[in-house]
Amino acid sequence: MTETLAVHTVEGFLTPDESDRLTKLLDEHLVATGWAPARPSDGLVAPEEVQEILAVGIERALPAIRRVFPSVAGATPWDYHDLGPGDSIEPHLHGVGEPDARPQRVARVAFHLQEAERGGEFYVETASSDALWTERVAGPGSSFVPGTRFAREISHHAGPEATAALSGVPRTRWTSAPPAGTAVVYGAQLVHGVAVVREGRLRKLITNLLGEG
């Protein structure tokens, strides 16, 4: 439960050479595919060579990640996001999915390959309101302690009722400005988003961290 509400950073997640290689591979892939997001929240599954570089980064970072997220055993494939001036990602909440599923999503990692010149900050939001939580609880055999409650899923694909529920909840925003090459690790039950890009281009890659199956 605590892990799904935690925040951590891994400075130097990739080396400068790895980041340069990643940028080159993504640029080539974008030219070859012509991909452009239909909306700012849309992502593109990164090509295999990019996945391999990021897998090395995750493996290297696991000891640091496990200090705060000790149950993490691996990661899902990474998605690439590309935001320009005027783009933002509104506050949303993924949750853990089915409480009894295995392996279980514990957290997410956002690696900023390129920061916007102005705006585009990543943030998480905390709130004490009961409106963010469901009545679902973990049962025997779950990855979580029996009785653990679970947050609502209020993602980009959620209906208007869920979106309205989130907009009415008083929240406190925590905005990050990590050094270049840093990965931000945040719990799966945290509200989060990306502020409006005012100038420049924001390029980031995101994965889910999974607990043991």
XYZ file of C-alpha atoms in Angstrom:
213
model
C 0.000 0.000 0.000
C 2.742 2.453 0.991
C 4.656 1.757 -2.208
C 1.669 2.696 -4.391
C 1.646 6.176 -2.788
C 5.403 6.828 -2.749
C 7.635 9.099 -4.867
C 11.326 8.540 -5.623
C 13.958 9.685 -8.134
C 16.887 7.984 -9.832
C 19.461 10.545 -10.938
C 21.665 9.462 -13.841
C 19.144 6.820 -14.911
C 20.813 6.763 -18.330
C 24.315 7.869 -19.248
C 24.706 10.800 -21.681
C 25.804 8.349 -24.393
C 22.725 6.181 -23.798
C 20.448 9.222 -23.954
C 22.069 10.358 -27.208
C 21.622 6.878 -28.694
C 18.015 6.801 -27.519
C 17.302 10.165 -29.142
C 18.829 9.051 -32.447
C 16.831 5.812 -32.507
C 13.567 7.572 -31.683
C 14.158 10.278 -34.303
C 14.760 7.602 -36.934
C 11.649 5.704 -35.831
C 9.459 8.809 -35.983
C 10.665 9.605 -39.501
C 10.106 6.004 -40.637
C 6.617 5.695 -39.129
C 5.351 9.267 -39.429
C 3.828 8.899 -35.955
C 2.307 11.951 -34.307
C 0.079 11.855 -31.203
C -3.616 12.508 -31.802
C -3.775 13.955 -28.277
C -1.067 14.778 -25.700
C -1.814 11.715 -23.550
C -1.274 9.299 -26.457
C 1.896 7.239 -26.402
C 3.832 5.137 -28.891
C 5.357 1.791 -27.946
C 9.080 2.435 -28.306
C 11.048 0.306 -30.829
C 13.002 -2.730 -29.668
C 16.448 -1.086 -29.609
C 15.068 1.687 -27.402
C 13.450 -0.898 -25.109
C 16.820 -2.641 -24.741
C 18.597 0.545 -23.649
C 15.859 1.350 -21.133
C 15.902 -2.236 -19.820
C 19.598 -1.769 -19.019
C 18.707 1.442 -17.170
C 16.005 -0.287 -15.110
C 18.258 -3.218 -14.220
C 20.995 -0.824 -13.103
C 18.532 1.282 -11.099
C 16.704 -1.582 -9.346
C 18.781 -1.448 -6.141
C 17.957 2.271 -5.754
C 14.304 1.790 -6.740
C 13.867 -1.057 -4.257
C 14.887 1.149 -1.342
C 11.458 2.791 -1.679
C 9.604 0.149 -3.727
C 10.976 -3.137 -2.321
C 8.396 -5.365 -4.032
C 9.358 -4.315 -7.591
C 10.512 -7.235 -9.728
C 10.388 -5.881 -13.295
C 8.905 -3.443 -15.804
C 6.506 -3.436 -18.749
C 7.485 -2.167 -22.242
C 8.048 1.597 -22.417
C 5.778 4.103 -24.180
C 7.120 7.255 -25.819
C 5.340 10.613 -25.380
C 6.006 13.795 -27.333
C 4.444 17.120 -26.248
C 4.736 20.557 -27.857
C 3.586 24.105 -27.024
C 0.043 24.144 -25.649
C 0.062 20.431 -24.796
C -0.551 19.137 -21.289
C -1.686 15.939 -19.608
C -4.560 16.558 -17.234
C -4.553 15.121 -13.699
C -5.450 11.427 -13.714
C -5.092 8.270 -11.672
C -4.341 4.778 -12.986
C -4.656 2.710 -9.828
C -3.411 -0.851 -9.511
C -5.964 -2.565 -11.742
C -7.522 -5.741 -10.378
C -6.407 -6.092 -6.733
C -5.951 -9.857 -7.009
C -4.060 -9.793 -10.327
C -0.474 -11.018 -10.493
C 1.956 -9.539 -11.221
C 0.606 -6.320 -9.744
C 1.343 -2.770 -10.924
C 3.071 -1.013 -8.050
C 4.455 2.176 -9.580
C 5.375 3.969 -12.791
C 8.599 5.511 -14.078
C 8.789 8.671 -16.182
C 12.144 9.352 -17.853
C 12.395 12.802 -19.433
C 14.575 12.481 -22.496
C 14.154 16.167 -23.317
C 12.726 18.912 -21.122
C 10.607 21.737 -22.501
C 12.269 25.139 -22.518
C 9.372 26.480 -20.460
C 6.523 24.597 -18.795
C 5.876 20.876 -19.106
C 6.680 20.102 -15.468
C 5.641 16.711 -14.111
C 3.563 16.732 -10.926
C 1.797 14.471 -8.465
C -1.184 15.485 -6.353
C -2.132 14.324 -2.878
C -5.533 14.490 -1.201
C -7.207 13.245 1.959
C -10.636 12.983 0.331
C -12.417 9.629 0.467
C -13.782 10.369 -3.039
C -10.606 8.991 -4.638
C -11.087 5.557 -3.086
C -13.332 2.609 -3.889
C -14.886 0.119 -1.487
C -12.762 -2.690 -2.946
C -10.449 -4.353 -0.465
C -7.680 -6.925 -0.794
C -8.636 -10.451 0.157
C -6.623 -13.518 1.140
C -3.972 -14.387 -1.438
C -3.690 -10.818 -2.755
C -0.337 -9.081 -3.257
C -1.585 -6.597 -0.648
C -2.337 -6.940 3.044
C -5.944 -8.185 3.430
C -8.289 -5.251 3.941
C -6.191 -2.787 1.907
C -8.409 -0.331 -0.003
C -7.828 0.714 -3.609
C -8.058 4.039 -5.418
C -10.471 4.650 -8.257
C -9.252 4.465 -11.835
C -9.617 7.991 -13.227
C -7.520 7.673 -16.376
C -7.730 9.333 -19.793
C -10.219 6.629 -20.776
C -12.475 7.015 -17.741
C -15.997 8.308 -18.232
C -17.280 11.812 -17.395
C -18.514 10.699 -13.969
C -15.009 9.696 -12.865
C -13.474 12.849 -14.342
C -16.026 15.018 -12.561
C -15.322 13.221 -9.291
C -11.632 14.080 -9.569
C -12.184 17.719 -10.528
C -14.256 18.250 -7.389
C -11.614 16.902 -4.990
C -9.392 19.474 -3.211
C -5.807 18.450 -3.908
C -2.240 19.606 -3.215
C 0.121 19.657 -6.194
C 3.794 18.720 -5.919
C 5.732 19.843 -9.002
C 9.117 18.371 -9.903
C 12.070 19.835 -11.762
C 14.524 16.906 -11.806
C 18.056 17.197 -13.209
C 18.648 16.028 -16.767
C 18.843 12.254 -17.085
C 16.695 11.636 -14.004
C 13.854 9.134 -13.794
C 10.884 9.944 -11.545
C 9.284 6.904 -9.893
C 5.754 7.410 -8.543
C 3.202 5.101 -6.975
C 0.374 3.696 -9.064
C -2.301 5.164 -6.765
C -1.104 8.781 -7.024
C -2.909 11.450 -9.050
C -0.409 12.898 -11.542
C -0.097 14.891 -14.764
C 2.035 17.226 -16.870
C 1.733 21.028 -16.836
C 1.188 22.942 -20.082
C 4.251 23.141 -22.310
C 4.781 26.877 -22.870
C 7.822 26.694 -25.118
C 9.922 23.944 -26.676
C 9.399 20.203 -26.756
C 8.933 17.625 -24.009
C 9.969 14.057 -24.811
C 9.480 11.369 -22.188
C 9.238 7.608 -21.844
C 7.008 5.820 -19.327
C 6.799 2.270 -17.972
C 4.944 0.388 -15.229
C 6.854 -1.293 -12.434
C 5.443 -4.675 -11.453
C 5.621 -6.566 -8.184
C 6.541 -10.224 -7.962
C 4.075 -12.573 -9.660
